[in-house]
């Protein structure tokens, strides 16, 4: 996929987007501190038409971790063709083992091994505990050794048999962790993290919420750095000769073998590499959650990334990155962590998306035809944009995001009209309508009509078609 | 024929298959097959469906387990099973399939078996996988191989699955040639192809043979194979029924009747 900023700008110019009378806001975690946008963003956050920056940061953290996880799955299943339905095994193991190594292991009153020493370092103003990162990498290395042993055994199985075994393994691990090894894995409650990755800088006067916000932002930086390094390594591997051999194994094992490729060696090695990075993702996810629980092993974790990767395009690292980041971000932002508690319909949305994609674009969005790909891509990008105007006693907001209205109605168990709403929050009137970005992008004529109906109020973003 | 190296070099036995038996469960695929290939020869193995022709090649490339027998290449053991009872525990002195390819014994498998989603160039480079260190040498080799198949040169970046059947067969042969074969083992290269393309492919194989590569060809189309090769083995029900020079076999009444359909 061609990613070029000039090309984006062409798309924007071609669509003749207008910004008229409103503030245009791109959602970023730190935007409430921006000088120009700060006041209006804070107003929007206070009346609940935008999630606050902490929520956004946490969504970005989770998305970045899932990108590592999805790319590691794509390297194993998309490239070498060994479809794994239980990659969460390594996610969970990484989470538990990293916490155990850092915090030490106690069985009853007996200490099996002590935890690691605290090593506080300051890199670029981020004051963090290096031992946590060392523990994550050490745990991942141990899990890679474990994967070497299990891989040599289970990779003898082919196709559906391998998939079935991988499906079962995390379920076994979940039972072991919650029921049988409860003494040192903490049972259902999981292992709590007592030593935070991000520490309070010495001499800092920040307290309470401000300190929390600072730590969340620094955590985002650390996790994004991790994600960039891990994904870059896997991307280079996939683009190298190694990736080509993996693809050959996926296409035809026997032909690969008669070309002189040691098929089992490559399959085991990619299993080990993939498990290493999945464990890194697990260790980081435990840090974000604040504990390692058996939820890390859940099959939902495995299926989530499979769906994201298929949507993005399987067997292309870029597809897994874009699919995971964009979709997880969009879904979480609008549904899961943003405002509305719609976790129950999340699976429904995933399922529908998957059916549509497999029916119409089986090779994923990254391999879709350029027109469709662009319109979906820009649709998602523009859906993050919102515009609002604060008149003093009324906030006029226009966005594609239906979350506030959904929340208002579904939260009270009523059914509402989804297009437009007027409601009162904290003594302030909010006029909210879902026109603008996406409708403006896909249906310029419709957007223009709505705009005329609203007595000259412009939709946040839309195409301006000069009258013929 | 005259351009081919002769004399002493022709006397060296390159590949020797001795008392080879392969069983698939209870079914006996090969029973005590013995054959010899001298360097530079063009050998054809013909026989009906299910005679064990493909199994023979798969055994030589180490892809199936032997019940009994040894296969040696240049007096080095490629595959052997001395004691069938312990063969699962003790691998004996057998080489791995990839090590056999490294020796220059290259198998061009049945039904072409390209990597359909990879480009033609990637397919060819994977054929030279065992020479991973020498990228430049590999590109030189690719030029040499493409001289034999000039039609492929213009479509180097197309997916291999998009080519026609005849071209796919040529790609499969070209991919095998990328591995610098000492012995090239071709498994039914004419399968499912039109008669003119069969002849074209057989011409290419003859050309490869004339360049000095030893060839072991497996073919159902007996007429085609016997006309191209020098010596042939007739395989029937897992045993070698008869062998001889192709010119002699073409005059044999039994062969004409059974395999060529002339009465």
XYZ file of N, CA and C in Angstrom, chain A residues 144-314:
513
model
N 10.520 -18.485 24.750
C 11.014 -18.908 23.439
C 11.638 -20.301 23.546
N 12.336 -20.566 24.656
C 12.904 -21.911 24.863
C 11.777 -22.934 24.999
N 10.747 -22.552 25.758
C 9.576 -23.426 25.884
C 8.957 -23.697 24.510
N 8.890 -22.638 23.683
C 8.302 -22.796 22.347
C 9.163 -23.697 21.475
N 10.468 -23.658 21.697
C 11.364 -24.531 20.939
C 11.013 -25.993 21.216
N 10.762 -26.291 22.506
C 10.441 -27.676 22.872
C 9.066 -28.069 22.349
N 8.043 -27.234 22.663
C 6.688 -27.598 22.211
C 6.595 -27.553 20.695
N 7.283 -26.579 20.092
C 7.212 -26.434 18.636
C 7.720 -27.671 17.918
N 8.852 -28.216 18.381
C 9.375 -29.406 17.713
C 8.374 -30.550 17.771
N 7.559 -30.572 18.833
C 6.566 -31.654 18.923
C 5.329 -31.330 18.097
N 4.706 -30.165 18.349
C 3.394 -29.939 17.728
C 3.493 -29.517 16.274
N 4.633 -29.036 15.830
C 4.709 -28.650 14.412
C 4.822 -29.851 13.483
N 4.932 -31.062 14.066
C 4.839 -32.251 13.220
C 3.416 -32.404 12.691
N 2.468 -31.803 13.421
C 1.078 -31.869 12.965
C 0.889 -30.850 11.858
N -0.044 -31.168 10.965
C -0.216 -30.278 9.816
C -1.628 -29.717 9.782
N -1.737 -28.498 9.239
C -3.025 -27.881 8.939
C -3.988 -27.890 10.114
N -5.168 -28.463 9.913
C -6.203 -28.395 10.942
C -5.801 -29.058 12.255
N -4.930 -30.060 12.199
C -4.539 -30.728 13.443
C -3.689 -29.819 14.299
N -2.802 -29.103 13.636
C -1.982 -28.122 14.355
C -2.891 -27.044 14.953
N -3.839 -26.569 14.143
C -4.748 -25.518 14.613
C -5.521 -25.984 15.839
N -5.971 -27.246 15.820
C -6.747 -27.765 16.952
C -5.909 -27.804 18.220
N -4.663 -28.274 18.082
C -3.810 -28.349 19.266
C -3.567 -26.958 19.828
N -3.295 -25.988 18.937
C -3.051 -24.637 19.431
C -4.311 -24.051 20.071
N -5.471 -24.499 19.603
C -6.717 -24.009 20.200
C -6.866 -24.507 21.642
N -6.392 -25.727 21.875
C -6.588 -26.350 23.185
C -5.565 -25.867 24.207
N -4.332 -25.616 23.754
C -3.254 -25.310 24.703
C -3.561 -24.144 25.655
N -4.048 -22.994 25.160
C -4.341 -21.916 26.115
C -5.449 -22.266 27.097
N -6.387 -23.126 26.669
C -7.449 -23.530 27.595
C -6.857 -24.350 28.739
N -5.902 -25.230 28.390
C -5.221 -26.016 29.426
C -4.476 -25.074 30.359
N -3.761 -24.107 29.746
C -2.978 -23.170 30.557
C -3.879 -22.393 31.502
N -5.056 -22.021 31.007
C -5.980 -21.249 31.832
C -6.412 -22.054 33.065
N -6.696 -23.338 32.844
C -7.106 -24.188 33.973
C -5.953 -24.374 34.946
N -4.753 -24.598 34.397
C -3.582 -24.762 35.262
C -3.393 -23.538 36.138
N -3.508 -22.381 35.511
C -3.215 -21.136 36.209
C -4.276 -20.823 37.265
N -5.545 -21.047 36.932
C -6.583 -20.664 37.891
C -6.844 -21.748 38.929
N -6.786 -23.013 38.526
C -7.237 -24.070 39.433
C -6.088 -24.819 40.097
N -5.084 -25.188 39.322
C -4.108 -26.145 39.843
C -2.895 -25.455 40.445
N -2.399 -24.439 39.787
C -1.223 -23.748 40.308
C -1.610 -22.471 41.052
N -2.848 -22.445 41.565
C -3.350 -21.236 42.215
C -2.455 -20.698 43.314
N -1.664 -21.583 43.958
C -0.826 -21.138 45.067
C 0.152 -20.041 44.666
N 0.728 -20.199 43.498
C 1.702 -19.161 43.134
C 1.299 -18.337 41.924
N 0.141 -18.623 41.326
C -0.307 -17.742 40.241
C -1.446 -16.835 40.698
N -1.805 -16.959 41.961
C -2.836 -16.065 42.472
C -4.257 -16.452 42.089
N -4.441 -17.625 41.504
C -5.794 -18.103 41.194
C -6.546 -17.171 40.275
N -7.823 -16.969 40.589
C -8.648 -16.140 39.705
C -8.249 -14.667 39.761
N -7.744 -14.250 40.898
C -7.365 -12.840 41.036
C -6.145 -12.471 40.230
N -5.286 -13.433 39.972
C -4.078 -13.171 39.194
C -2.960 -12.613 40.043
N -1.870 -12.307 39.376
C -0.699 -11.751 40.058
C -0.753 -10.237 39.973
N -0.700 -9.593 41.116
C -0.731 -8.134 41.113
C 0.670 -7.576 40.905
N 0.735 -6.466 40.199
C 2.022 -5.799 40.002
C 2.188 -4.771 41.102
N 3.304 -4.867 41.838
C 3.519 -3.870 42.883
C 4.531 -2.828 42.456
N 5.453 -3.214 41.556
C 6.447 -2.229 41.117
C 6.034 -1.708 39.742
N 5.727 -0.424 39.712
C 5.256 0.167 38.465
C 6.398 0.346 37.482
N 6.066 0.273 36.214
C 7.079 0.523 35.182
C 7.511 1.987 35.216
N 6.512 2.886 35.253
C 6.821 4.317 35.265
C 6.797 4.806 36.715
N 7.887 5.419 37.119
C 7.984 5.877 38.497
C 7.804 7.393 38.566
N 7.541 7.846 39.776
C 7.430 9.295 39.961
C 8.830 9.916 39.932
N 9.031 10.944 39.103
C 10.372 11.542 39.044
C 10.735 12.138 40.398
N 12.006 12.013 40.809
C 12.386 12.583 42.102
C 12.277 14.102 42.042
N 11.783 14.659 43.095
C 11.650 16.110 43.158
C 10.451 16.653 42.425
N 9.586 15.750 41.948
C 8.416 16.227 41.232
C 7.365 16.694 42.225
N 6.689 17.779 41.868
C 5.670 18.298 42.780
C 4.278 17.854 42.359
N 4.205 17.093 41.276
C 2.894 16.673 40.787
C 2.250 15.712 41.767
N 0.954 15.831 41.884
C 0.234 14.950 42.796
C -1.041 14.473 42.118
N -1.583 13.407 42.613
C -2.921 12.966 42.233
C -3.097 12.763 40.740
N -4.136 13.414 40.204
C -4.527 13.188 38.812
C -3.446 13.643 37.832
N -2.763 14.754 38.179
C -1.737 15.256 37.267
C -0.604 14.255 37.128
N -0.179 13.689 38.264
C 0.885 12.686 38.254
C 0.435 11.472 37.454
N -0.815 11.073 37.684
C -1.369 9.918 36.979
C -1.351 10.147 35.473
N -1.761 11.361 35.083
C -1.782 11.677 33.652
C -0.385 11.647 33.055
N 0.576 12.199 33.803
C 1.956 12.208 33.322
C 2.449 10.774 33.133
N 2.152 9.927 34.140
C 2.638 8.551 34.069
C 2.004 7.799 32.900
N 0.727 8.073 32.673
C 0.046 7.406 31.562
C 0.669 7.818 30.232
N 0.966 9.124 30.123
C 1.564 9.587 28.867
C 2.945 8.987 28.649
N 3.749 8.905 29.734
C 5.091 8.331 29.598
C 5.004 6.840 29.280
N 4.021 6.196 29.870
C 3.795 4.774 29.586
C 3.508 4.589 28.104
N 2.678 5.479 27.554
C 2.375 5.405 26.123
C 3.645 5.500 25.301
N 4.538 6.424 25.683
C 5.790 6.572 24.932
C 6.604 5.284 24.982
N 6.740 4.710 26.200
C 7.545 3.495 26.349
C 6.959 2.368 25.506
N 5.624 2.221 25.580
C 4.999 1.107 24.865
C 5.094 1.308 23.357
N 4.916 2.539 22.925
C 5.041 2.789 21.480
C 6.458 2.498 20.997
N 7.462 2.843 21.833
C 8.848 2.534 21.457
C 9.025 1.027 21.306
N 8.535 0.294 22.294
C 8.587 -1.164 22.243
C 7.945 -1.674 20.959
N 6.748 -1.147 20.676
C 6.000 -1.627 19.510
C 6.783 -1.359 18.234
N 7.368 -0.155 18.139
C 8.088 0.186 16.909
C 9.290 -0.738 16.736
N 10.048 -0.974 17.834
C 11.237 -1.822 17.720
C 10.839 -3.260 17.335
N 9.863 -3.813 18.067
C 9.470 -5.210 17.810
C 8.937 -5.379 16.398
N 8.056 -4.470 16.004
C 7.443 -4.602 14.678
C 8.492 -4.410 13.595
N 9.452 -3.496 13.835
C 10.498 -3.278 12.828
C 11.323 -4.543 12.641
N 11.664 -5.209 13.751
C 12.456 -6.443 13.639
C 11.683 -7.481 12.827
N 10.405 -7.643 13.173
C 9.618 -8.674 12.481
C 9.393 -8.305 11.015
N 9.230 -7.004 10.765
C 9.016 -6.554 9.381
C 10.254 -6.852 8.537
N 11.441 -6.552 9.111
C 12.671 -6.809 8.362
C 12.847 -8.302 8.116
N 12.536 -9.105 9.133
C 12.617 -10.562 8.966
C 11.713 -11.021 7.835
N 10.486 -10.483 7.841
C 9.509 -10.934 6.854
C 9.890 -10.500 5.448
N 10.551 -9.345 5.342
C 10.914 -8.866 4.019
C 12.203 -9.498 3.504
N 12.927 -10.167 4.393
C 14.212 -10.731 3.988
C 14.003 -12.088 3.326
N 15.112 -12.731 3.018
C 15.100 -14.055 2.441
C 14.373 -15.056 3.350
N 14.531 -14.829 4.671
C 13.858 -15.691 5.642
C 12.350 -15.697 5.403
N 11.781 -14.502 5.204
C 10.343 -14.405 4.948
C 9.949 -15.093 3.654
N 10.818 -15.001 2.662
C 10.523 -15.636 1.369
C 10.459 -17.156 1.533
N 11.404 -17.689 2.317
C 11.395 -19.139 2.546
C 10.127 -19.544 3.303
N 9.733 -18.710 4.281
C 8.502 -19.016 5.014
C 7.311 -19.057 4.072
N 7.271 -18.088 3.134
C 6.159 -18.063 2.182
C 6.169 -19.317 1.321
N 7.377 -19.746 0.938
C 7.482 -20.959 0.122
C 6.932 -22.158 0.886
N 7.218 -22.208 2.190
C 6.707 -23.314 3.005
C 5.187 -23.251 3.075
N 4.649 -22.037 3.177
C 3.195 -21.885 3.206
C 2.579 -22.373 1.898
N 3.224 -22.025 0.784
C 2.653 -22.374 -0.514
C 2.688 -23.879 -0.741
N 3.814 -24.508 -0.489
C 3.913 -25.932 -0.768
C 5.104 -26.516 -0.007
N 4.780 -27.259 1.054
C 5.862 -27.785 1.895
C 6.745 -28.765 1.147
N 6.098 -29.592 0.335
C 6.876 -30.631 -0.331
C 7.809 -30.036 -1.381
N 7.275 -29.031 -2.092
C 8.114 -28.379 -3.093
C 9.262 -27.649 -2.415
N 8.981 -27.031 -1.257
C 10.040 -26.354 -0.516
C 11.107 -27.357 -0.122
N 10.645 -28.517 0.305
C 11.581 -29.558 0.711
C 12.434 -30.018 -0.464
N 11.815 -30.127 -1.653
C 12.634 -30.578 -2.778
C 13.490 -29.458 -3.357
N 13.309 -28.212 -2.855
C 14.267 -27.161 -3.209
C 15.429 -27.125 -2.231
N 15.435 -28.048 -1.280
C 16.544 -28.094 -0.334
C 16.328 -27.293 0.924
N 15.066 -26.899 1.185
C 14.779 -26.135 2.399
C 14.500 -27.114 3.529
N 15.147 -26.873 4.660
C 14.877 -27.700 5.835
C 13.595 -27.191 6.480
N 12.472 -27.766 6.065
C 11.162 -27.215 6.405
C 10.942 -27.183 7.913
N 11.271 -28.277 8.607
C 10.956 -28.318 10.037
C 11.792 -27.299 10.806
N 13.036 -27.087 10.364
C 13.882 -26.094 11.039
C 13.248 -24.703 10.945
N 12.787 -24.362 9.738
C 12.183 -23.037 9.553
C 10.890 -22.910 10.335
N 10.093 -23.980 10.334
C 8.814 -23.891 11.041
C 9.039 -23.698 12.534
N 9.990 -24.454 13.091
C 10.259 -24.305 14.521
C 10.839 -22.926 14.803
N 11.735 -22.451 13.943
C 12.357 -21.161 14.233
C 11.330 -20.037 14.195
N 10.398 -20.089 13.255
C 9.415 -18.999 13.205
C 8.455 -19.115 14.388
N 8.204 -20.328 14.838
C 7.366 -20.522 16.028
C 8.041 -19.888 17.243
N 9.359 -20.085 17.351
C 10.106 -19.528 18.484
C 10.109 -18.000 18.420
N 10.394 -17.453 17.234
C 10.446 -15.985 17.094
C 9.079 -15.382 17.414
N 8.054 -16.002 16.846
C 6.701 -15.499 17.051
C 6.323 -15.552 18.528
N 6.679 -16.635 19.203
C 6.317 -16.759 20.620
C 7.061 -15.721 21.444
N 8.302 -15.424 21.045
C 9.068 -14.419 21.791
C 8.337 -13.082 21.782
N 7.931 -12.648 20.583
C 7.303 -11.321 20.500
C 5.904 -11.321 21.110
N 5.202 -12.452 21.001
C 3.890 -12.531 21.647
C 4.048 -12.415 23.154
N 5.129 -12.991 23.698
C 5.355 -12.901 25.137
C 5.705 -11.490 25.555
N 6.465 -10.793 24.710
C 6.748 -9.382 25.009
C 5.430 -8.614 25.110
N 4.537 -8.882 24.156
C 3.228 -8.216 24.189
C 2.497 -8.563 25.471
N 2.584 -9.825 25.898
C 1.916 -10.244 27.131
C 2.463 -9.519 28.346
N 3.808 -9.411 28.410
C 4.419 -8.718 29.539
C 3.984 -7.269 29.611
N 3.899 -6.627 28.451
C 3.483 -5.224 28.422
C 2.011 -5.074 28.793
N 1.200 -6.029 28.317
C -0.232 -5.945 28.594
C -0.492 -6.084 30.093
N 0.297 -6.953 30.744
C 0.168 -7.097 32.198
C 0.485 -5.777 32.882
N 1.488 -5.054 32.351
C 1.817 -3.747 32.922
C 0.665 -2.763 32.763
N -0.008 -2.814 31.612
C -1.120 -1.879 31.388
C -2.294 -2.219 32.298
N -2.578 -3.525 32.435
C -3.701 -3.933 33.280
C -3.386 -3.801 34.769
N -2.090 -3.787 35.102
C -1.710 -3.742 36.510
C -1.670 -5.102 37.167
N -1.971 -6.142 36.410
C -1.907 -7.492 36.964
C -1.915 -8.494 35.815
N -1.486 -9.714 36.123
C -1.607 -10.795 35.154
C -2.746 -11.677 35.597
N -3.766 -11.749 34.793
C -4.876 -12.634 35.146
C -5.061 -13.666 34.048
N -5.892 -14.642 34.343
C -6.091 -15.711 33.358
C -6.838 -15.192 32.128
N -7.345 -13.966 32.197
C -8.022 -13.383 31.027
C -7.078 -13.257 29.840
N -5.754 -13.200 30.143
C -4.788 -13.108 29.048
C -4.823 -14.350 28.163
N -5.233 -15.480 28.744
C -5.234 -16.728 27.982
C -6.510 -16.908 27.163
N -7.479 -16.017 27.350
C -8.791 -16.264 26.751
C -8.740 -16.315 25.233
N -9.566 -17.179 24.668
C -9.520 -17.347 23.210
C -9.949 -16.076 22.486
N -10.703 -15.234 23.194
C -11.083 -13.955 22.576
C -9.850 -13.173 22.142
N -8.794 -13.250 22.980
C -7.537 -12.561 22.653
C -6.958 -13.094 21.343
N -7.003 -14.434 21.202
C -6.438 -15.025 19.980
C -7.259 -14.636 18.767
N -8.591 -14.713 18.923
C -9.440 -14.501 17.754
C -9.445 -13.042 17.327
N -9.380 -12.164 18.328
C -9.365 -10.724 18.058
C -8.305 -10.377 17.018
N -7.065 -10.803 17.303
C -5.978 -10.425 16.392
C -6.074 -11.155 15.063
N -6.646 -12.370 15.087
C -6.806 -13.078 13.809
C -7.757 -12.278 12.936
N -8.856 -11.807 13.531
C -9.827 -11.027 12.766
C -9.193 -9.729 12.274
N -8.448 -9.060 13.148
C -7.795 -7.806 12.732
C -6.851 -8.054 11.562
N -6.058 -9.138 11.685
C -5.066 -9.396 10.630
C -5.738 -9.760 9.325
N -6.824 -10.529 9.415
C -7.520 -10.901 8.182
C -8.117 -9.660 7.539
N -8.669 -8.781 8.368
C -9.236 -7.542 7.828
C -8.164 -6.711 7.145
N -7.006 -6.630 7.776
C -5.942 -5.817 7.203
C -5.313 -6.481 5.997
N -5.234 -7.791 6.028
C -4.579 -8.519 4.941
C -3.567 -9.476 5.529
N -3.868 -10.773 5.379
C -3.049 -11.786 6.027
C -1.783 -12.007 5.201
